[in-house]
Coordinates of C-alpha atoms in Angstrom, one line a residue:
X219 CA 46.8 -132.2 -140.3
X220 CA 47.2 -130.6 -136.8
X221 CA 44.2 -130.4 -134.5
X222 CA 44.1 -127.9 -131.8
X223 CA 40.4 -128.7 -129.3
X224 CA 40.1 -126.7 -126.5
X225 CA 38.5 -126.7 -123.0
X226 CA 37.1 -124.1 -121.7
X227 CA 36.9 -121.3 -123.6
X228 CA 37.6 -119.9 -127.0
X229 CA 40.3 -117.2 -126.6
X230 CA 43.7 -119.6 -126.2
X231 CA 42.4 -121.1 -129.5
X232 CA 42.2 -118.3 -131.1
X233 CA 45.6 -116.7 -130.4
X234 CA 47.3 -119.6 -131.3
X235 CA 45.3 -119.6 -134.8
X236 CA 46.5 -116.2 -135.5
X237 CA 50.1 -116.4 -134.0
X238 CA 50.4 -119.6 -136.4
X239 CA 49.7 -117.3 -139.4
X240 CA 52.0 -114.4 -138.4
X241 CA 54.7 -116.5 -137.8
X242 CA 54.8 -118.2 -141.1
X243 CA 53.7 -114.9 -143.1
X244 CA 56.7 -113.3 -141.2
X245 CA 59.2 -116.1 -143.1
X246 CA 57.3 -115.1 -146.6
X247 CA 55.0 -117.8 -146.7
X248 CA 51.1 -117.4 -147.8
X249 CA 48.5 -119.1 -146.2
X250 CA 44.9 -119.7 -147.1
X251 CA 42.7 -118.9 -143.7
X252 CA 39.2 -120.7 -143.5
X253 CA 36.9 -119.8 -140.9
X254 CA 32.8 -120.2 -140.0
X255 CA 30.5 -117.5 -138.2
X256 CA 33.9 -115.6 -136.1
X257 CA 31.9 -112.4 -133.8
X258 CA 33.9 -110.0 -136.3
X259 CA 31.9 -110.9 -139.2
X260 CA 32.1 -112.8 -142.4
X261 CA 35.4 -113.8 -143.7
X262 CA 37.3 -112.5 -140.5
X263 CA 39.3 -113.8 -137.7
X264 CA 39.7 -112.1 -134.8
X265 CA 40.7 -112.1 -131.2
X266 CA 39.0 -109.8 -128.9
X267 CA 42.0 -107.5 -128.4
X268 CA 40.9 -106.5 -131.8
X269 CA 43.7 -108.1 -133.6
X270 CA 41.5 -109.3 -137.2
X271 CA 42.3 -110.7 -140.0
X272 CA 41.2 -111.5 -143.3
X273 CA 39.7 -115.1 -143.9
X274 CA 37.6 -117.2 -146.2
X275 CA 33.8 -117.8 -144.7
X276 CA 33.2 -121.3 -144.8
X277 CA 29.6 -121.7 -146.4
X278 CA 26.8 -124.8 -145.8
X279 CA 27.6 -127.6 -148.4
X280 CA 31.1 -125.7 -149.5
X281 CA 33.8 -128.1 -150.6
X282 CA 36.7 -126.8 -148.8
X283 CA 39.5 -128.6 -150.7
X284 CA 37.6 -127.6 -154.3
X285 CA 38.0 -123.9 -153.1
X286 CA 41.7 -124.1 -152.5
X287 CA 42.2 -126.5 -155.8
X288 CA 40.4 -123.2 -157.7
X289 CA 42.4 -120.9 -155.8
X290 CA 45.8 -122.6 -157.0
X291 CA 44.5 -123.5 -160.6
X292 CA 43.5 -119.6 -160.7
X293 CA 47.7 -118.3 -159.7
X294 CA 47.1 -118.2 -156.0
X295 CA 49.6 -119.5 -153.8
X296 CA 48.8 -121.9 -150.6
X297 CA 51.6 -122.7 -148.6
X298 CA 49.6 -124.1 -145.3
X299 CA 46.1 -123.8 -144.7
X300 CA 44.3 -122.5 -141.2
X301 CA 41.0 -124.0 -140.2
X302 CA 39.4 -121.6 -137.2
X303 CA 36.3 -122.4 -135.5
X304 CA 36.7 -126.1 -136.7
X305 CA 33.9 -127.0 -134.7
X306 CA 31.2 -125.7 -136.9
X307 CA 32.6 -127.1 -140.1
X308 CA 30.5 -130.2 -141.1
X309 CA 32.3 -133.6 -141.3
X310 CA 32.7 -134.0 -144.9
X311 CA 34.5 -130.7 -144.4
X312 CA 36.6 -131.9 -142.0
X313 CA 37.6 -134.7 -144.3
X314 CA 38.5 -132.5 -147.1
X315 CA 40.8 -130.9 -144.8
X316 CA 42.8 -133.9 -144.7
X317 CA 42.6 -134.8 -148.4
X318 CA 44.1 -131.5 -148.9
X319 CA 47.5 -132.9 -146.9
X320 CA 47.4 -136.1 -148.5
X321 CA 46.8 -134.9 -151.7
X322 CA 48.1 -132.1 -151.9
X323 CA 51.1 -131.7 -149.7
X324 CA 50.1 -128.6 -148.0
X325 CA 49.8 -128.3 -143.8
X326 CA 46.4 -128.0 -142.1
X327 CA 46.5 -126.0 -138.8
X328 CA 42.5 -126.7 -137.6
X329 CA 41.3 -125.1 -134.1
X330 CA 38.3 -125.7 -132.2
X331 CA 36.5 -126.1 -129.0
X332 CA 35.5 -129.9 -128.0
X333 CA 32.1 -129.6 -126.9
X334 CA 29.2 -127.0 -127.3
X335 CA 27.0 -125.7 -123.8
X336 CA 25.3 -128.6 -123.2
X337 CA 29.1 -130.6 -123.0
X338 CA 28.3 -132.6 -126.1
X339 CA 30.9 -132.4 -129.2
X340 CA 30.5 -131.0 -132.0
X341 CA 30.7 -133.3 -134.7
X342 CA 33.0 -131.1 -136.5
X343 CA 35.6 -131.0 -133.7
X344 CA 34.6 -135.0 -132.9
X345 CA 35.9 -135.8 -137.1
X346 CA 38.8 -133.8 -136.5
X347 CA 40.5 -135.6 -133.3
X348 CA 39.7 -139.1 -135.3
X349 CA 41.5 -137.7 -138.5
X350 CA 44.2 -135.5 -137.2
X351 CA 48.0 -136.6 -137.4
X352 CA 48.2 -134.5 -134.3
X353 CA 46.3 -133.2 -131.9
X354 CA 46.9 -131.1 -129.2
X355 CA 44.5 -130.2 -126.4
X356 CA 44.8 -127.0 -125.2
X357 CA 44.2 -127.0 -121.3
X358 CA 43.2 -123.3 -121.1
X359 CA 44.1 -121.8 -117.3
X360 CA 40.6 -119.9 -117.5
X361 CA 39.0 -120.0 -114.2
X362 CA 35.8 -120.4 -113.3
X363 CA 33.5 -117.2 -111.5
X364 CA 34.0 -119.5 -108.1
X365 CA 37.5 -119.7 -108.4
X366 CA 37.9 -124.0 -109.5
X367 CA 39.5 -124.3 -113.3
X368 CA 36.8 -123.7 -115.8
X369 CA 36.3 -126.9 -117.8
X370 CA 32.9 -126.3 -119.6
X371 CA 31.2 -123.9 -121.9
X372 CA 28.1 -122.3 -120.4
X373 CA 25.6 -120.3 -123.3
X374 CA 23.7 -117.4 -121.5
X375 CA 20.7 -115.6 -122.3
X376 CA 20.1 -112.3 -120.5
X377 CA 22.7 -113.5 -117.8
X378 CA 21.2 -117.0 -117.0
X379 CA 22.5 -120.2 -118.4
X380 CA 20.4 -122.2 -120.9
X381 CA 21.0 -125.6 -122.0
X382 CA 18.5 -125.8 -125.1
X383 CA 18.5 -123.9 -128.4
X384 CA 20.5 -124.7 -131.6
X385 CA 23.9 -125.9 -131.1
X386 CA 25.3 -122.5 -132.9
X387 CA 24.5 -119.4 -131.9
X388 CA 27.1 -117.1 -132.6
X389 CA 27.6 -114.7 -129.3
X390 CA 30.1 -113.0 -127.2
X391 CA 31.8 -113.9 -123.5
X392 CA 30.3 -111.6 -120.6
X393 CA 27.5 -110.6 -122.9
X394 CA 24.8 -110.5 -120.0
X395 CA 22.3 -108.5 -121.7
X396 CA 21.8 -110.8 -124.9
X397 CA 23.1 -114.4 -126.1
X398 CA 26.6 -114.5 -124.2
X399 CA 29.0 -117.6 -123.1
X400 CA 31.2 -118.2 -120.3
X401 CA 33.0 -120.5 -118.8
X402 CA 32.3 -122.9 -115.7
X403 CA 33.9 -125.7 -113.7
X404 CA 31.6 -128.9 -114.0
X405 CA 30.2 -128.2 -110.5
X406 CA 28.3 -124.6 -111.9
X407 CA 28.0 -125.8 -115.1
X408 CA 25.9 -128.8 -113.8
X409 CA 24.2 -126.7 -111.3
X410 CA 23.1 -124.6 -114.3
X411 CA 25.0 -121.7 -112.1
X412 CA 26.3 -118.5 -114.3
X413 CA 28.2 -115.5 -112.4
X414 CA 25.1 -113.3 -112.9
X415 CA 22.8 -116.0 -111.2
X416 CA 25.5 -116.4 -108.3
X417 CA 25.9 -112.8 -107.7
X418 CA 21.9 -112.4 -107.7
X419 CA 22.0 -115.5 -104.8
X420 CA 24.4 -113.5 -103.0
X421 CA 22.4 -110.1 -103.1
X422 CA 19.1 -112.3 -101.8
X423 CA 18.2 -111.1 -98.9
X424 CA 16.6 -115.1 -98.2
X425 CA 20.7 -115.9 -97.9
X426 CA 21.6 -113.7 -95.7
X427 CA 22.2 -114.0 -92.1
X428 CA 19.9 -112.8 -89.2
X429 CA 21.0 -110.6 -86.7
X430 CA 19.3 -111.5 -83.2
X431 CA 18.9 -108.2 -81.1

């Protein structure tokens, strides 16, 4: 099983899910494509170019490797499996990802982001690093709005950073008029500091400088 966490942002993760299926379609091999709340809709995966394809939706209590043990039993062919959005799959999830390699053979790709807005991980992405043969930390070269590498995911509401609410809440980056995410170096993210609330400091007229006549 291959683990793929990011910081930072979800876009990286998200290419490399889909180039992973292309490539192997393109050599005639059939995957089985699991995914949990993706912005497209149910059973999709997409990237925000609008690249989307189809996937199965990954449902509360679902056993994961039952659904891929029905889907050979019933003719269909799984020659690797893709996990997106790891993150929100439930642990026991996560473990039936990795009884499908060891039981049955078949290649796991699993992506996620590390930690949710309030820098805590998800327990999801937290099972996958301890049971992954391989994992590979994707340091995304997203930047923060001050410039400094952006290292934290920030969950906006109307353009201001919030840092309760329910660890999902599925949104969209740059969203500033609803639930939207962005992401922060560790200086902004700690100073609870989005773009919008930086640009609205700016525009004050309490920051800017007097002119002595």
């Amino acid at each position: 099983m291959y683990g793929s966490p990011e910081h930072g942002g979800w876009s990286s993760k998200r290419t490399l899910a889909l180039q992973t299926e292309h490539n192997r379609s393109a050599r005639g091999l059939q995957g089985m494509i699991f995914t949990r709340d993706d912005r497209a809709g149910e059973g999709k995966l997409s990237f925000r170019l609008g690249l989307v394809t189809d996937a199965v939706e990954v449902e509360d209590g679902q056993d994961v490797y039952a659904s891929l043990v029905d889907h050979l039993a019933h003719g269909g062919r799984a020659d690797y499996v893709i996990a997106d959005e790891a993150q929100f799959l439930a642990e026991e999830q996560i473990d039936q990802l990795a009884r499908v390699v060891d039981d049955l053979d078949i290649d796991v790709y699993a992506f996620g982001i590390t930690t949710d807005f309030r820098s805590k991980l998800f327990p999801g992405s937290q099972r996958l690093v301890e049971l992954a043969d391989r994992v590979e930390v994707l340091q995304v070269e997203a930047l923060c709005w001050c410039g400094a590498r952006a290292t934290h995911n920030a969950r906006t509401v109307g353009g201001a950073m919030v840092v309760e609410g329910a660890q999902v809440v599925v949104g969209d980056v740059d969203q500033a008029d609803t639930v939207g995410y962005e992401v922060l170096c560790r200086r902004h993210h700690r100073r609870r500091m989005a773009s919008a609330s930086a640009r609205a400091a700016a525009l004050s007229p309490d920051v800017l400088p007097v002119q002595q006549v």
